[in-house]
Short mmCIF file of C-alpha atoms in Angstrom, two decimals:
data_model
loop_
_atom_site.label_atom_id
_atom_site.label_comp_id
_atom_site.label_asym_id
_atom_site.label_seq_id
_atom_site.Cartn_x
_atom_site.Cartn_y
_atom_site.Cartn_z
CA MET A 138 0.41 0.01 0.08
CA MET A 139 1.57 3.77 -0.93
CA PRO A 140 2.00 5.67 1.84
CA ASP A 141 -0.28 8.66 2.75
CA ILE A 142 0.10 11.28 0.01
CA VAL A 143 1.33 14.13 2.13
CA ILE A 144 4.64 12.37 3.07
CA ALA A 145 5.26 12.48 -0.80
CA PHE A 146 5.49 15.96 -0.49
CA PHE A 147 7.93 15.61 2.66
CA ALA A 148 10.38 12.98 0.56
CA PHE A 149 9.86 15.47 -2.81
CA GLY A 150 10.98 18.63 -0.61
CA LEU A 151 13.65 16.63 0.68
CA ILE A 152 15.62 15.23 -2.63
CA ALA A 153 15.16 18.53 -4.01
CA GLY A 154 16.77 19.86 -1.09
CA LEU A 155 19.36 17.45 -1.25
CA LEU A 156 19.76 18.35 -5.07
CA LYS A 157 20.44 21.83 -4.30
CA SER A 158 17.33 22.54 -6.43
CA ASP A 159 16.11 26.24 -5.97
CA LEU A 160 12.32 25.26 -5.22
CA LYS A 161 11.61 27.12 -2.03
CA VAL A 162 8.41 27.79 -0.46
CA PRO A 163 8.11 31.59 0.12
CA HIS A 164 8.47 32.33 4.07
CA SER A 165 5.88 34.08 4.01
CA ILE A 166 3.64 31.53 2.67
CA TYR A 167 5.32 28.75 4.95
CA GLU A 168 4.54 31.44 8.08
CA THR A 169 0.91 31.56 7.06
CA LEU A 170 0.62 27.65 6.72
CA SER A 171 2.12 27.07 10.06
CA ILE A 172 0.27 29.17 11.76
CA LEU A 173 -3.17 28.03 9.80
CA LEU A 174 -2.34 24.15 11.06
CA MET A 175 -1.66 24.98 14.72
CA LEU A 176 -5.24 26.93 14.44
CA VAL A 177 -7.10 24.24 12.39
CA LEU A 178 -6.02 21.21 14.58
CA GLY A 179 -7.16 23.39 17.67
CA LEU A 180 -10.30 23.77 15.82
CA LYS A 181 -10.43 20.20 15.37
CA GLY A 182 -10.15 19.60 18.44
CA GLY A 183 -12.50 21.76 19.92
CA LEU A 184 -15.29 20.06 17.50
CA ALA A 185 -14.31 16.72 19.07
CA LEU A 186 -14.59 18.04 22.64
CA HIS A 187 -17.96 19.98 22.01
CA GLY A 188 -20.67 18.24 24.27
CA GLN A 189 -18.33 15.80 25.29
CA VAL A 190 -16.22 17.23 27.82
CA THR A 191 -17.11 15.75 31.47
CA GLY A 192 -15.16 15.24 34.70
CA GLN A 193 -13.61 12.29 33.60
CA LEU A 194 -12.14 13.28 30.61
CA LEU A 195 -10.78 15.90 32.21
CA LEU A 196 -9.28 13.86 35.07
CA GLY A 197 -8.17 11.40 32.18
CA LEU A 198 -5.94 14.24 30.67
CA LEU A 199 -3.33 14.69 34.02
CA PRO A 200 -1.09 11.59 32.67
CA VAL A 201 -0.49 13.16 29.79
CA ALA A 202 0.43 16.39 30.96
CA LEU A 203 2.47 14.69 33.31
CA LEU A 204 4.54 13.55 30.18
CA GLY A 205 5.16 16.78 29.38
CA PHE A 206 7.07 17.21 32.41
CA ILE A 207 8.95 13.75 32.72
CA LEU A 208 10.15 13.02 29.30
CA PRO A 209 12.25 16.21 29.08
CA LEU A 210 13.81 15.88 32.83
CA LEU A 211 14.80 12.41 31.28
CA CYS A 212 16.64 13.89 28.19
CA TYR A 213 18.53 15.99 30.03
CA PRO A 214 21.25 13.85 31.80
CA ILE A 215 21.42 11.53 28.37
CA LEU A 216 22.46 15.03 26.80
CA ARG A 217 24.75 16.38 29.53
CA HIS A 218 26.49 13.44 30.15
CA LEU A 219 26.23 10.81 27.07
CA VAL A 220 25.88 13.07 24.55
CA LYS A 221 28.28 15.57 25.95
CA LEU A 222 26.30 18.86 25.92
CA ARG A 223 27.16 22.05 28.02
CA THR A 224 24.41 22.57 30.47
CA ASP A 225 22.51 25.32 27.92
CA ASP A 226 22.20 23.12 25.30
CA ALA A 227 21.40 20.02 26.73
CA VAL A 228 18.56 21.93 28.58
CA SER A 229 17.48 23.29 25.43
CA ILE A 230 17.62 20.11 23.67
CA ALA A 231 16.12 18.36 26.37
CA ALA A 232 12.89 21.01 26.29
CA HIS A 233 12.50 20.18 22.42
CA TYR A 234 11.87 17.04 22.89
CA GLY A 235 10.25 17.10 25.66
CA SER A 236 7.87 18.98 24.28
CA VAL A 237 5.95 18.45 20.81
CA SER A 238 5.79 18.48 16.99
CA ALA A 239 2.74 20.02 15.52
CA GLY A 240 3.78 19.09 12.23
CA THR A 241 3.85 15.30 13.12
CA PHE A 242 0.77 15.72 15.28
CA ALA A 243 -0.82 16.06 11.64
CA LEU A 244 0.81 13.65 9.90
CA VAL A 245 -0.43 10.98 12.65
CA LEU A 246 -3.82 12.73 12.56
CA ALA A 247 -4.03 12.21 9.34
CA MET A 248 -2.21 9.00 9.05
CA VAL A 249 -5.10 7.21 12.00
CA GLU A 250 -7.87 8.77 9.94
CA ARG A 251 -6.90 6.99 6.83
CA SER A 252 -6.79 4.00 8.92
CA GLY A 253 -10.06 4.70 9.96
CA LEU A 254 -8.74 4.14 13.98
CA PRO A 255 -11.43 5.19 16.74
CA VAL A 256 -10.15 8.61 18.07
CA ALA A 257 -10.75 9.63 21.44
CA ALA A 258 -12.52 13.03 21.80
CA GLN A 259 -10.18 14.84 23.76
CA THR A 260 -7.04 13.78 21.56
CA THR A 261 -6.06 16.78 20.35
CA LEU A 262 -5.65 18.12 23.47
CA PHE A 263 -2.40 15.96 24.17
CA LEU A 264 -1.08 18.38 21.82
CA VAL A 265 -1.91 21.28 23.83
CA LEU A 266 -0.63 19.47 26.96
CA LEU A 267 2.49 18.35 26.13
CA GLU A 268 3.48 21.55 24.14
CA LEU A 269 3.50 23.69 27.25
CA PRO A 270 5.09 21.96 30.55
CA ALA A 271 8.41 20.40 28.76
CA ILE A 272 9.24 24.36 28.09
CA ILE A 273 8.31 25.63 31.55
CA ILE A 274 10.41 22.43 33.40
CA MET A 275 13.25 23.11 31.41
CA LEU A 276 13.55 26.50 31.45
CA TRP A 277 12.75 26.43 35.73
CA LEU A 278 15.50 23.83 35.78
CA HIS A 279 18.10 26.33 34.05
CA ARG A 280 17.09 28.72 36.50
CA ARG A 281 17.62 26.58 39.08
CA LEU A 282 21.15 25.47 37.55
CA THR A 283 22.33 28.93 36.28
CA GLY A 284 20.64 31.60 38.44
CA GLU A 285 19.74 33.39 35.11
CA GLY A 286 15.85 34.65 34.28
CA SER A 287 12.64 34.94 36.46
CA ALA A 288 9.92 32.76 37.20
CA GLY A 289 7.21 35.15 35.34
CA GLY A 290 9.56 35.62 32.12
CA ILE A 291 9.59 31.67 32.46
CA TRP A 292 5.49 31.67 32.00
CA ARG A 293 5.22 34.69 30.26
CA GLU A 294 7.40 33.06 27.26
CA SER A 295 5.73 30.02 27.78
CA LEU A 296 2.02 30.95 27.69
CA THR A 297 1.94 33.71 25.41
CA SER A 298 4.14 31.38 22.59
CA ARG A 299 2.45 31.71 18.85
CA GLY A 300 1.95 27.36 18.88
CA VAL A 301 0.30 27.70 22.68
CA LEU A 302 -2.41 30.61 21.64
CA LEU A 303 -3.39 29.14 18.39
CA LEU A 304 -3.87 25.85 19.31
CA GLY A 305 -5.62 26.92 23.03
CA GLY A 306 -7.74 29.95 20.82
CA GLY A 307 -8.56 27.22 18.47
CA VAL A 308 -10.00 24.78 20.92
CA LEU A 309 -11.77 27.25 22.78
CA ILE A 310 -13.51 28.29 19.00
CA GLY A 311 -13.72 25.29 18.25
CA TYR A 312 -15.83 24.00 21.21
CA SER A 313 -17.83 27.00 21.82
CA TYR A 314 -19.27 27.03 18.30
CA GLY A 315 -19.46 23.52 17.28
CA PRO A 316 -19.89 22.32 13.93
CA VAL A 317 -22.59 24.40 13.31
CA GLY A 318 -20.83 27.36 14.05
CA LEU A 319 -18.34 26.72 12.21
CA GLU A 320 -20.19 25.59 9.10
CA PRO A 321 -19.39 28.66 6.95
CA ILE A 322 -15.59 28.56 7.59
CA ALA A 323 -15.10 24.32 7.66
CA PRO A 324 -14.93 24.25 3.78
CA ALA A 325 -11.75 26.37 3.28
CA LEU A 326 -10.28 25.60 7.09
CA LEU A 327 -11.33 21.76 8.12
CA GLY A 328 -11.76 20.71 4.26
CA GLY A 329 -8.30 22.15 3.07
CA PHE A 330 -6.16 21.09 6.34
CA LYS A 331 -4.38 18.07 4.04
CA THR A 332 -3.49 20.66 1.38
CA MET A 333 -2.18 22.95 4.03
CA LEU A 334 -0.35 20.36 5.54
CA ALA A 335 1.42 18.82 2.08
CA LEU A 336 2.72 22.35 1.76
CA PHE A 337 3.98 22.33 4.82
CA LEU A 338 5.81 19.08 4.70
CA LEU A 339 7.47 19.95 1.27
CA GLU A 340 8.90 23.03 3.14
CA MET A 341 9.41 20.61 5.93
CA GLY A 342 11.69 18.27 3.25
CA LEU A 343 13.64 21.80 2.01
CA CYS A 344 14.46 22.53 5.75
CA THR A 345 15.57 19.00 6.51
CA ALA A 346 18.22 19.20 3.30
CA LYS A 347 18.92 22.40 4.70
CA ALA A 348 19.93 21.26 8.02
CA CYS A 349 21.61 18.21 7.59
CA VAL A 350 23.76 18.96 4.54
CA PRO A 351 26.65 18.98 5.09
CA LEU A 352 26.19 16.63 7.98
CA PRO A 353 28.23 17.62 11.10
CA LEU A 354 29.87 14.46 11.52
CA ALA A 355 31.60 16.16 14.80
CA GLN A 356 28.18 15.85 16.89
CA TRP A 357 28.01 12.13 15.80
CA ARG A 358 26.79 11.25 19.61
CA LEU A 359 23.86 13.83 19.25
CA LEU A 360 23.07 12.39 15.64
CA MET A 361 22.62 8.70 17.04
CA PHE A 362 20.80 10.54 20.39
CA ALA A 363 18.27 12.44 17.25
CA ALA A 364 17.46 8.83 15.20
CA LEU A 365 17.11 6.43 18.21
CA MET A 366 15.90 8.41 21.05
CA PRO A 367 12.31 8.50 19.22
CA PHE A 368 12.05 5.00 19.34
CA LEU A 369 12.25 4.80 23.21
CA LEU A 370 10.08 8.04 23.97
CA ALA A 371 7.20 6.48 21.81
CA TRP A 372 6.99 3.59 24.53
CA SER A 373 5.52 6.37 26.70
CA GLY A 374 2.99 7.48 24.76
CA ILE A 375 1.75 3.78 24.04
CA GLY A 376 2.20 2.92 27.95
CA THR A 377 0.26 6.02 28.96
CA ALA A 378 -2.62 4.91 26.32
CA LEU A 379 -2.80 1.70 27.61
CA LEU A 380 -2.97 2.66 31.21
CA LEU A 381 -5.73 5.07 29.76
CA ASP A 382 -7.46 2.49 28.23
CA LEU A 383 -7.25 5.00 24.77
CA PRO A 384 -8.73 3.81 21.72
CA GLN A 385 -6.26 2.34 19.10
CA GLY A 386 -6.16 5.69 17.05
CA SER A 387 -5.51 8.10 20.60
CA ALA A 388 -2.78 5.53 21.56
CA VAL A 389 -1.36 5.74 17.64
CA ILE A 390 -1.29 9.60 17.89
CA LEU A 391 0.16 9.12 21.37
CA ALA A 392 2.80 7.30 20.44
CA GLY A 393 3.47 9.65 17.66
CA LEU A 394 3.76 12.81 19.69
CA THR A 395 6.22 11.36 22.65
CA ALA A 396 8.29 10.85 19.67
CA SER A 397 8.85 13.52 17.95
CA ALA A 398 10.62 16.64 19.07
CA SER A 399 9.09 20.48 18.60
CA TYR A 400 10.75 22.92 15.92
CA ILE A 401 8.18 25.87 16.23
CA ALA A 402 7.43 26.37 19.81
CA ALA A 403 10.30 25.35 21.55
CA PRO A 404 13.02 26.89 19.42
CA ALA A 405 11.23 30.61 20.17
CA ALA A 406 10.41 30.33 23.89
CA ILE A 407 14.36 28.86 23.91
CA ARG A 408 15.89 31.59 21.87
CA ALA A 409 13.87 34.49 23.76
CA ALA A 410 14.87 32.60 27.74
CA ILE A 411 18.13 31.27 26.89
CA PRO A 412 20.33 33.45 24.18
CA SER A 413 23.37 31.59 24.94
CA ALA A 414 21.79 28.09 23.80
CA ASN A 415 23.01 26.90 20.49
CA ILE A 416 19.15 26.48 18.63
CA GLY A 417 21.01 25.75 15.43
CA LEU A 418 22.35 22.46 17.30
CA ALA A 419 18.18 21.83 18.37
CA MET A 420 17.21 22.37 15.05
CA LEU A 421 19.47 19.53 13.60
CA ALA A 422 18.48 16.84 16.24
CA ALA A 423 14.48 17.75 16.02
CA LEU A 424 14.10 18.97 12.44
CA GLY A 425 17.46 17.22 10.53
CA ILE A 426 17.28 14.08 11.95
CA THR A 427 14.01 13.10 14.24
CA PHE A 428 11.16 14.35 11.97
CA PRO A 429 12.25 12.49 8.68
CA VAL A 430 12.76 9.44 11.05
CA ASN A 431 9.34 9.67 12.40
CA VAL A 432 7.69 10.73 8.93
CA LEU A 433 9.58 8.56 6.98
CA ILE A 434 9.99 5.52 9.55
CA GLY A 435 8.56 5.63 12.70
CA LEU A 436 4.80 6.33 12.81
CA PRO A 437 4.34 3.02 10.23
CA VAL A 438 6.34 1.53 13.22
CA TYR A 439 4.71 3.21 16.48
CA GLN A 440 1.16 1.59 14.59
CA HIS A 441 2.25 -1.79 14.33
CA TRP A 442 3.33 -1.70 18.04
CA VAL A 443 0.46 -0.55 19.07
CA SER A 444 -1.89 -2.97 17.34
CA TRP A 445 0.45 -5.62 19.22
CA PHE A 446 -2.08 -4.32 22.04
CA TYR A 447 -5.65 -4.32 20.43
CA PRO A 448 -7.22 -7.06 19.04
#
């Protein structure tokens, strides 16, 4: 069976970039696509929650939010002592890997929908819940280790980031208005979701090629971390899904999320809060290695792993 059509756009952009083509997506269009994608993801989540919110559902979100605090704290000592990064860079990259990729979420959501797997109403909230805690906890850890920054600054940078505002605002609008209220804009936004995702992944392919050429072999420890860590982190998502008795589609999505690394929200927050951190290293790992590993190899593997636990 052919992979999802949107993956072909990523592969196309990656090959074009490796061939040093002059193909490029204008920056203004990329910015527009990233804004629309995050807004649409929020709207889809709000629609799914419309009329479905219960105390039990909200209580079930706590273990997912807890993952956002635990995963970066697990990544930090590996990055600091095995990958041998300085403190600022270890904190920065741990924040990226504790946070999640909206692009990966959009892709795995499309993959699950194509496979017809059941998805719980609260699944889109996983993206919101995992985006924020990792950034907050790692900025707090950096403050503890170095004495730099302020608690107020940490919350301000985290809560006012573009990704958090768009996702949270989209959820609130989708939940408040429901399918009837969103009907006038649904064809353009919700109906155009896959088209926006395909063009976004085309640019991601071009960016991946740029980040990896030439491949900085001196950073081989970081490259190994970025290539292997997703397959370990995915099991934290699978385990949490089984603990919460989530449907199969939600389990695949949570596995893909925990295996991903942020390259939109985290870089903006870290760049502002820890200017001494080398964001280039974080982008090399998250976008140059982990994103293509997940897109081309990881997501089908995680779906196969999840299938072991569902009849």
